[in-house]
Tab-separated table of C-alpha atoms in Angstrom:
chain	number	residue	atom	x	y	z
V	1	UNK	CA	2.590	59.629	-12.705
V	2	UNK	CA	5.828	61.336	-13.456
V	3	UNK	CA	8.131	60.201	-16.235
V	4	UNK	CA	10.913	58.003	-14.946
V	5	UNK	CA	14.296	57.543	-16.517
V	6	UNK	CA	15.736	54.070	-16.585
V	7	UNK	CA	18.141	53.652	-13.693
V	8	UNK	CA	20.985	51.261	-14.246
V	9	UNK	CA	22.191	49.849	-10.953
V	10	UNK	CA	25.101	47.938	-12.378
V	11	UNK	CA	26.283	46.844	-15.759
V	12	UNK	CA	29.238	44.553	-15.608
V	13	UNK	CA	30.531	42.561	-18.559
V	14	UNK	CA	32.450	39.651	-17.103
V	15	UNK	CA	34.803	37.370	-18.955
V	16	UNK	CA	33.294	34.024	-19.836
V	17	UNK	CA	34.663	31.320	-17.584
V	18	UNK	CA	35.286	27.721	-18.532
V	19	UNK	CA	32.389	26.345	-20.558
V	20	UNK	CA	31.567	22.638	-20.817
V	21	UNK	CA	32.845	21.003	-23.991
V	22	UNK	CA	30.380	21.360	-26.831
V	23	UNK	CA	28.360	24.118	-25.142
V	24	UNK	CA	27.571	27.224	-27.168
V	25	UNK	CA	29.199	30.399	-25.907
V	26	UNK	CA	26.699	32.934	-24.609
V	27	UNK	CA	27.546	36.591	-25.388
V	28	UNK	CA	27.856	39.179	-22.616
V	29	UNK	CA	24.638	41.010	-21.655
V	30	UNK	CA	23.542	43.548	-24.277
V	31	UNK	CA	23.396	46.797	-22.313
V	32	UNK	CA	21.613	48.831	-24.984
V	33	UNK	CA	18.986	46.157	-25.653
V	34	UNK	CA	18.283	45.660	-21.963
V	35	UNK	CA	18.018	49.403	-21.312
V	36	UNK	CA	15.612	49.667	-24.216
V	37	UNK	CA	13.493	46.739	-23.054
V	38	UNK	CA	12.573	48.418	-19.764
V	39	UNK	CA	12.530	52.041	-20.933
V	40	UNK	CA	9.482	54.304	-21.005
V	41	UNK	CA	8.125	53.434	-17.559
V	42	UNK	CA	5.874	54.103	-15.838
V	43	UNK	CA	3.178	53.640	-18.456
V	44	UNK	CA	-0.508	52.887	-18.287
V	45	UNK	CA	0.222	49.202	-18.882
V	46	UNK	CA	3.264	48.765	-16.607
V	47	UNK	CA	4.321	50.856	-13.625
V	48	UNK	CA	7.734	49.371	-12.885
V	49	UNK	CA	10.318	46.739	-13.767
V	50	UNK	CA	13.496	45.167	-12.461
V	51	UNK	CA	15.896	42.859	-14.283
V	52	UNK	CA	18.836	40.871	-12.913
V	53	UNK	CA	21.221	38.949	-15.164
V	54	UNK	CA	24.087	36.858	-13.808
V	55	UNK	CA	26.116	33.880	-14.927
V	56	UNK	CA	29.539	33.084	-16.281
V	57	UNK	CA	28.810	35.111	-19.436
V	58	UNK	CA	28.430	38.361	-17.496
V	59	UNK	CA	26.144	40.354	-15.215
V	60	UNK	CA	23.697	43.227	-15.626
V	61	UNK	CA	21.065	44.769	-13.393
V	62	UNK	CA	18.568	47.538	-13.949
V	63	UNK	CA	15.280	49.050	-12.798
V	64	UNK	CA	12.766	51.306	-14.472
V	65	UNK	CA	9.572	53.105	-13.547
V	66	UNK	CA	8.239	53.670	-10.049
V	67	UNK	CA	7.549	51.547	-6.995
V	68	UNK	CA	4.698	53.800	-5.905
V	69	UNK	CA	2.596	55.850	-8.329
V	70	UNK	CA	1.696	58.331	-5.595
V	71	UNK	CA	5.220	59.199	-4.482
V	72	UNK	CA	7.142	58.410	-7.656
V	73	UNK	CA	9.759	56.482	-5.650
V	74	UNK	CA	11.981	54.248	-7.813
V	75	UNK	CA	11.704	50.482	-8.018
V	76	UNK	CA	13.870	48.775	-5.383
V	77	UNK	CA	16.146	46.190	-6.967
V	78	UNK	CA	16.536	44.264	-3.700
V	79	UNK	CA	12.877	44.289	-2.731
V	80	UNK	CA	10.413	41.415	-2.565
V	81	UNK	CA	7.719	40.591	-5.087
V	82	UNK	CA	5.045	37.972	-5.628
V	83	UNK	CA	6.495	35.259	-7.861
V	84	UNK	CA	3.191	33.700	-8.902
V	85	UNK	CA	3.526	30.439	-10.785
V	86	UNK	CA	7.291	30.325	-10.347
V	87	UNK	CA	6.124	28.798	-7.052
V	88	UNK	CA	5.407	25.654	-9.079
V	89	UNK	CA	9.136	24.958	-9.421
V	90	UNK	CA	9.491	24.909	-5.631
V	91	UNK	CA	6.465	22.625	-5.312
V	92	UNK	CA	7.726	20.352	-8.076
V	93	UNK	CA	11.107	20.034	-6.369
V	94	UNK	CA	9.410	19.034	-3.100
V	95	UNK	CA	7.436	16.276	-4.847
V	96	UNK	CA	10.559	15.015	-6.629
V	97	UNK	CA	12.409	15.015	-3.304
V	98	UNK	CA	9.669	12.867	-1.764
V	99	UNK	CA	10.010	10.451	-4.678
V	100	UNK	CA	13.779	10.456	-4.201
V	101	UNK	CA	13.235	9.575	-0.553
V	102	UNK	CA	10.915	6.719	-1.631
V	103	UNK	CA	8.060	8.291	0.307
V	104	UNK	CA	5.927	8.440	-2.832
V	105	UNK	CA	5.932	6.705	-6.201
V	106	UNK	CA	5.510	9.132	-9.082
V	107	UNK	CA	3.782	6.444	-11.135
V	108	UNK	CA	1.192	5.766	-8.447
V	109	UNK	CA	-2.136	7.556	-8.554
V	110	UNK	CA	-3.150	10.735	-6.789
V	111	UNK	CA	-6.100	8.715	-5.521
V	112	UNK	CA	-3.722	6.512	-3.505
V	113	UNK	CA	-2.219	9.449	-1.627
V	114	UNK	CA	-5.312	11.668	-1.436
V	115	UNK	CA	-8.241	9.246	-1.199
V	116	UNK	CA	-11.627	10.853	-1.755
V	117	UNK	CA	-10.293	14.119	-3.178
V	118	UNK	CA	-10.769	13.414	-6.889
V	119	UNK	CA	-14.246	12.499	-8.190
V	120	UNK	CA	-15.044	8.779	-8.201
V	121	UNK	CA	-15.565	8.741	-11.971
V	122	UNK	CA	-12.076	10.139	-12.721
V	123	UNK	CA	-9.484	7.650	-14.011
V	124	UNK	CA	-6.288	7.029	-11.999
V	125	UNK	CA	-4.118	10.166	-12.217
V	126	UNK	CA	-0.383	9.381	-11.830
V	127	UNK	CA	1.459	11.817	-9.556
V	128	UNK	CA	4.052	12.652	-12.230
V	129	UNK	CA	1.286	13.987	-14.490
V	130	UNK	CA	0.611	16.725	-11.934
V	131	UNK	CA	4.140	18.032	-12.391
V	132	UNK	CA	4.237	18.102	-16.211
V	133	UNK	CA	0.646	19.275	-16.683
V	134	UNK	CA	-0.499	16.062	-18.353
V	135	UNK	CA	-2.957	15.124	-15.574
V	136	UNK	CA	-6.075	16.116	-17.492
V	137	UNK	CA	-7.447	17.814	-14.380
V	138	UNK	CA	-9.705	20.745	-15.311
V	139	UNK	CA	-8.723	24.322	-14.520
V	140	UNK	CA	-9.569	26.145	-11.304
V	141	UNK	CA	-12.903	27.872	-11.934
V	142	UNK	CA	-12.687	31.180	-10.062
V	143	UNK	CA	-13.423	34.536	-11.770
V	144	UNK	CA	-10.215	36.248	-10.623
V	145	UNK	CA	-8.541	36.203	-14.054
V	146	UNK	CA	-11.259	38.055	-15.927
V	147	UNK	CA	-12.889	40.216	-13.261
V	148	UNK	CA	-10.641	42.648	-11.333
V	149	UNK	CA	-13.600	43.809	-9.244
V	150	UNK	CA	-14.111	40.262	-7.958
V	151	UNK	CA	-10.417	40.092	-7.102
V	152	UNK	CA	-10.546	43.290	-5.069
V	153	UNK	CA	-13.795	42.372	-3.322
V	154	UNK	CA	-12.423	38.976	-2.243
V	155	UNK	CA	-8.774	39.896	-1.777
V	156	UNK	CA	-8.566	39.101	1.942
V	157	UNK	CA	-10.524	35.853	1.958
V	158	UNK	CA	-9.027	32.512	2.953
V	159	UNK	CA	-9.535	29.534	0.632
V	160	UNK	CA	-8.444	26.050	1.618
V	161	UNK	CA	-6.720	23.939	-1.069
V	162	UNK	CA	-9.768	21.654	-1.071
V	163	UNK	CA	-12.106	24.608	-1.714
V	164	UNK	CA	-9.938	25.707	-4.630
V	165	UNK	CA	-9.839	22.183	-6.078
V	166	UNK	CA	-13.583	21.754	-5.763
V	167	UNK	CA	-14.146	24.638	-8.196
V	168	UNK	CA	-12.237	22.638	-10.803
V	169	UNK	CA	-13.323	19.112	-9.953
V	170	UNK	CA	-17.013	19.829	-10.467
V	171	UNK	CA	-16.123	19.574	-14.153
V	172	UNK	CA	-15.319	16.383	-16.107
V	173	UNK	CA	-11.669	15.485	-16.580
V	174	UNK	CA	-10.296	17.118	-19.739
V	175	UNK	CA	-8.449	14.108	-21.181
V	176	UNK	CA	-6.949	10.767	-20.261
V	177	UNK	CA	-3.935	11.428	-17.988
V	178	UNK	CA	-0.588	11.360	-19.782
V	179	UNK	CA	-1.996	11.864	-23.286
V	180	UNK	CA	-1.786	15.662	-23.661
V	181	UNK	CA	-0.475	18.744	-21.904
V	182	UNK	CA	-2.653	21.506	-20.477
V	183	UNK	CA	-1.262	24.043	-18.032
V	184	UNK	CA	-3.350	24.353	-14.860
V	185	UNK	CA	-3.016	25.495	-11.266
V	186	UNK	CA	-5.200	22.529	-10.304
V	187	UNK	CA	-2.350	20.047	-10.680
V	188	UNK	CA	0.012	21.993	-8.429
V	189	UNK	CA	-2.556	22.748	-5.738
V	190	UNK	CA	-3.058	18.969	-5.675
V	191	UNK	CA	0.711	18.409	-5.554
V	192	UNK	CA	0.966	20.753	-2.572
V	193	UNK	CA	-1.693	18.720	-0.775
V	194	UNK	CA	0.365	15.571	-1.372
V	195	UNK	CA	3.464	17.246	0.072
V	196	UNK	CA	1.608	18.176	3.244
V	197	UNK	CA	-0.160	14.808	3.543
V	198	UNK	CA	2.954	12.678	3.062
V	199	UNK	CA	5.195	14.736	5.348
V	200	UNK	CA	2.677	15.688	8.018
V	201	UNK	CA	4.084	19.209	7.817
V	202	UNK	CA	2.844	22.470	6.400
V	203	UNK	CA	3.859	23.660	2.961
V	204	UNK	CA	5.733	26.592	4.499
V	205	UNK	CA	7.738	24.308	6.789
V	206	UNK	CA	8.605	22.008	3.891
V	207	UNK	CA	9.732	25.051	1.912
V	208	UNK	CA	12.042	26.166	4.728
V	209	UNK	CA	13.472	22.755	5.536
V	210	UNK	CA	13.829	21.389	2.017
V	211	UNK	CA	14.781	24.415	-0.090
V	212	UNK	CA	15.236	27.872	1.400
V	213	UNK	CA	17.185	26.697	4.452
V	214	UNK	CA	19.665	24.456	2.600
V	215	UNK	CA	20.225	27.103	-0.089
V	216	UNK	CA	20.386	30.053	2.320
V	217	UNK	CA	17.482	31.914	0.723
V	218	UNK	CA	16.689	34.399	3.480
V	219	UNK	CA	13.991	36.431	1.710
V	220	UNK	CA	11.825	33.676	0.218
V	221	UNK	CA	8.756	32.442	2.048
V	222	UNK	CA	5.203	31.161	1.809
V	223	UNK	CA	2.885	33.829	3.258
V	224	UNK	CA	0.025	31.606	4.483
V	225	UNK	CA	-2.896	34.049	5.053
V	226	UNK	CA	-0.727	37.138	5.517
V	227	UNK	CA	-1.799	39.580	2.770
V	228	UNK	CA	1.138	41.950	3.246
V	229	UNK	CA	4.231	42.279	1.069
V	230	UNK	CA	7.039	43.598	3.304
V	231	UNK	CA	9.986	45.417	1.750
V	232	UNK	CA	8.293	45.411	-1.642
V	233	UNK	CA	10.312	46.042	-4.788
V	234	UNK	CA	7.226	47.844	-6.065
V	235	UNK	CA	3.548	48.074	-5.311
V	236	UNK	CA	1.147	46.252	-7.609
V	237	UNK	CA	-1.834	47.920	-9.268
V	238	UNK	CA	-4.958	46.866	-11.139
V	239	UNK	CA	-6.598	48.950	-13.848
V	240	UNK	CA	-10.292	49.107	-12.998
V	241	UNK	CA	-12.189	51.155	-15.571
V	242	UNK	CA	-9.255	53.494	-16.039
V	243	UNK	CA	-8.415	53.905	-12.357
V	244	UNK	CA	-5.290	52.340	-10.879
V	245	UNK	CA	-6.209	50.513	-7.666
V	246	UNK	CA	-3.448	49.388	-5.307
V	247	UNK	CA	-3.638	45.583	-5.076
V	248	UNK	CA	-0.357	44.989	-3.241
V	249	UNK	CA	-2.008	43.533	-0.164
V	250	UNK	CA	-3.830	40.319	-1.008
V	251	UNK	CA	-4.325	36.882	0.520
V	252	UNK	CA	-2.641	34.313	-1.730
V	253	UNK	CA	-4.466	31.195	-0.532
V	254	UNK	CA	-6.234	30.713	-3.878
V	255	UNK	CA	-3.034	30.009	-5.855
V	256	UNK	CA	-1.423	28.409	-2.793
V	257	UNK	CA	1.190	25.802	-3.766
V	258	UNK	CA	0.697	26.826	-7.392
V	259	UNK	CA	1.525	30.517	-6.988
V	260	UNK	CA	1.757	32.091	-3.524
V	261	UNK	CA	5.489	32.365	-2.743
V	262	UNK	CA	7.180	35.740	-2.161
V	263	UNK	CA	10.860	36.174	-3.050
V	264	UNK	CA	13.544	38.515	-4.387
V	265	UNK	CA	15.625	38.574	-7.559
V	266	UNK	CA	18.749	37.571	-5.655
V	267	UNK	CA	17.003	34.632	-3.976
V	268	UNK	CA	15.500	33.339	-7.229
V	269	UNK	CA	18.961	33.530	-8.778
V	270	UNK	CA	20.285	31.507	-5.842
V	271	UNK	CA	17.460	28.995	-6.137
V	272	UNK	CA	17.906	28.223	-9.822
V	273	UNK	CA	21.685	28.103	-9.374
V	274	UNK	CA	21.470	25.610	-6.526
V	275	UNK	CA	18.839	23.564	-8.340
V	276	UNK	CA	20.802	23.288	-11.588
V	277	UNK	CA	23.990	22.411	-9.683
V	278	UNK	CA	22.259	19.402	-8.143
V	279	UNK	CA	22.070	20.663	-4.567
V	280	UNK	CA	18.404	19.692	-4.180
V	281	UNK	CA	17.930	16.618	-6.393
V	282	UNK	CA	19.925	13.601	-7.493
V	283	UNK	CA	20.579	12.535	-11.084
V	284	UNK	CA	17.369	10.562	-11.588
V	285	UNK	CA	15.103	13.395	-10.491
V	286	UNK	CA	17.221	16.029	-12.225
V	287	UNK	CA	16.625	14.214	-15.499
V	288	UNK	CA	12.893	14.691	-14.977
V	289	UNK	CA	13.433	18.457	-14.713
V	290	UNK	CA	14.861	18.526	-18.229
V	291	UNK	CA	12.600	16.023	-20.011
V	292	UNK	CA	9.582	17.262	-21.953
V	293	UNK	CA	6.848	14.633	-22.440
V	294	UNK	CA	6.237	13.463	-25.996
V	295	UNK	CA	2.670	14.744	-26.212
V	296	UNK	CA	0.892	17.686	-27.822
V	297	UNK	CA	-0.841	20.535	-26.076
V	298	UNK	CA	-4.535	19.993	-25.387
V	299	UNK	CA	-6.767	21.549	-28.044
V	300	UNK	CA	-3.768	23.352	-29.504
V	301	UNK	CA	-1.795	20.623	-31.181
V	302	UNK	CA	1.569	22.300	-30.593
V	303	UNK	CA	4.514	20.659	-28.859
V	304	UNK	CA	4.585	20.305	-25.099
V	305	UNK	CA	6.543	22.983	-23.207
V	306	UNK	CA	6.665	21.754	-19.614
V	307	UNK	CA	8.821	19.155	-17.901
V	308	UNK	CA	8.204	17.839	-14.391
V	309	UNK	CA	8.806	21.199	-12.764
V	310	UNK	CA	10.184	23.575	-15.420
V	311	UNK	CA	9.387	24.999	-18.830
V	312	UNK	CA	11.713	25.104	-21.820
V	313	UNK	CA	11.840	28.046	-24.191
V	314	UNK	CA	14.184	29.079	-26.980
V	315	UNK	CA	14.733	32.812	-27.526
V	316	UNK	CA	16.979	34.035	-30.336
V	317	UNK	CA	18.429	30.537	-30.538
V	318	UNK	CA	19.253	30.397	-26.810
V	319	UNK	CA	17.662	27.510	-24.899
V	320	UNK	CA	16.727	28.325	-21.332
V	321	UNK	CA	14.806	26.506	-18.616
V	322	UNK	CA	12.796	28.078	-15.819
V	323	UNK	CA	9.335	29.423	-15.101
V	324	UNK	CA	7.177	32.499	-15.448
V	325	UNK	CA	4.730	33.681	-12.822
V	326	UNK	CA	1.852	36.115	-12.571
V	327	UNK	CA	-0.203	37.550	-9.748
V	328	UNK	CA	-2.356	40.653	-9.753
V	329	UNK	CA	0.038	43.573	-10.161
V	330	UNK	CA	3.078	41.322	-10.632
V	331	UNK	CA	4.593	39.335	-13.502
V	332	UNK	CA	7.927	37.640	-12.956
V	333	UNK	CA	10.192	34.848	-14.074
V	334	UNK	CA	13.485	33.050	-13.599
V	335	UNK	CA	15.380	31.284	-16.382
V	336	UNK	CA	18.848	29.911	-16.997
V	337	UNK	CA	20.854	28.001	-19.528
V	338	UNK	CA	21.638	24.538	-18.204
V	339	UNK	CA	25.325	25.413	-17.879
V	340	UNK	CA	24.447	28.654	-16.020
V	341	UNK	CA	26.260	30.884	-18.488
V	342	UNK	CA	23.123	33.064	-18.529
V	343	UNK	CA	20.651	33.474	-15.677
V	344	UNK	CA	17.730	35.884	-15.827
V	345	UNK	CA	15.330	37.000	-13.113
V	346	UNK	CA	12.796	39.750	-13.695
V	347	UNK	CA	9.762	41.286	-12.063
V	348	UNK	CA	7.447	43.772	-13.743
V	349	UNK	CA	4.247	45.419	-12.578
V	350	UNK	CA	1.491	45.183	-15.193
V	351	UNK	CA	-1.855	46.807	-14.448
V	352	UNK	CA	-3.889	44.062	-16.109
V	353	UNK	CA	-3.601	40.276	-15.795
V	354	UNK	CA	-3.530	38.735	-19.265
V	355	UNK	CA	-4.719	35.209	-19.982
V	356	UNK	CA	-1.147	33.898	-20.279
V	357	UNK	CA	0.308	36.260	-17.684
V	358	UNK	CA	2.920	37.685	-20.066
V	359	UNK	CA	2.741	41.414	-20.824
V	360	UNK	CA	4.582	42.789	-23.860
V	361	UNK	CA	7.447	44.110	-21.736
V	362	UNK	CA	8.290	40.547	-20.661
V	363	UNK	CA	8.721	39.531	-24.291
V	364	UNK	CA	11.060	42.503	-24.754
V	365	UNK	CA	13.098	41.556	-21.677
V	366	UNK	CA	13.418	37.947	-22.843
V	367	UNK	CA	14.561	39.003	-26.305
V	368	UNK	CA	17.079	41.486	-24.883
V	369	UNK	CA	18.463	38.962	-22.399
V	370	UNK	CA	19.131	36.502	-25.233
V	371	UNK	CA	20.557	39.019	-27.694
């Protein structure tokens, strides 16, 4: 791999527009910090990166590394990437919309809407607990996280949501629903099943009609069983015993409603902007997006991080809401301050999939974006 110099597409410091009374003023993007955060690519750990910052406090955009290790072509700032668990925000919004339409009751049990799916000895699991990860449902039990060979050998297989759930539901429930928080894909695969059951329409059609169509997101879609990634920002690679194996093409039916969506930086910016401006949800459901349950994390004892659809983090004193995502060869995220002074979308290409999906470069990007 040849050494790549960070390419800055645009760096624009914009004047801060009117800020709501009492809101802290966010500084303009820190050009030097952001350049430094994505410098030194490609490396063995990360082949490429793109960062997009917008908002009333200013804009910045940059890429680093390569989109293809064979050709050395640069990362494409406008290209698509796998957004992984950022998909959960889209799924959460769909469920909240159904509640808003009085088609489901968030306090009712999953068992009411999906009879026979959960084991008979499980307690009632309220639908809202799926969204804030307090359901107690055990984690999906598939070796993809720890075994890259398994991932590559099974990369084109189709898994139904029920098959994915069954790998988790053969285990006892982790805790009484609503009493702790444990992040799992299981809850959101289940939520996706509820969306399809209660609408009689596919997840992809719900995505188009409820979110991407109304917001004009032309490059965001649910790939079903299509393993391709057209117009990719960068190809994704897995490190297998020191060899980089191209893992760009891969069926995403295992993560499904918990992590399969494909998008672009511009579209994710448009999604979080429209969401925070109330274009998708009314006041009651919006409040759920920004309310963290008063529970501790399961087996960790720390404070809960997730609301019914988003996660809250504070970096350098700046509070932002959004979601991270990780698929093999891709790690991404979208975050914003509630007043949209600062919006951040990023996609990087790590060669290993860590247990929390966050390579070191993501921590650097987050710190630079909040500096």
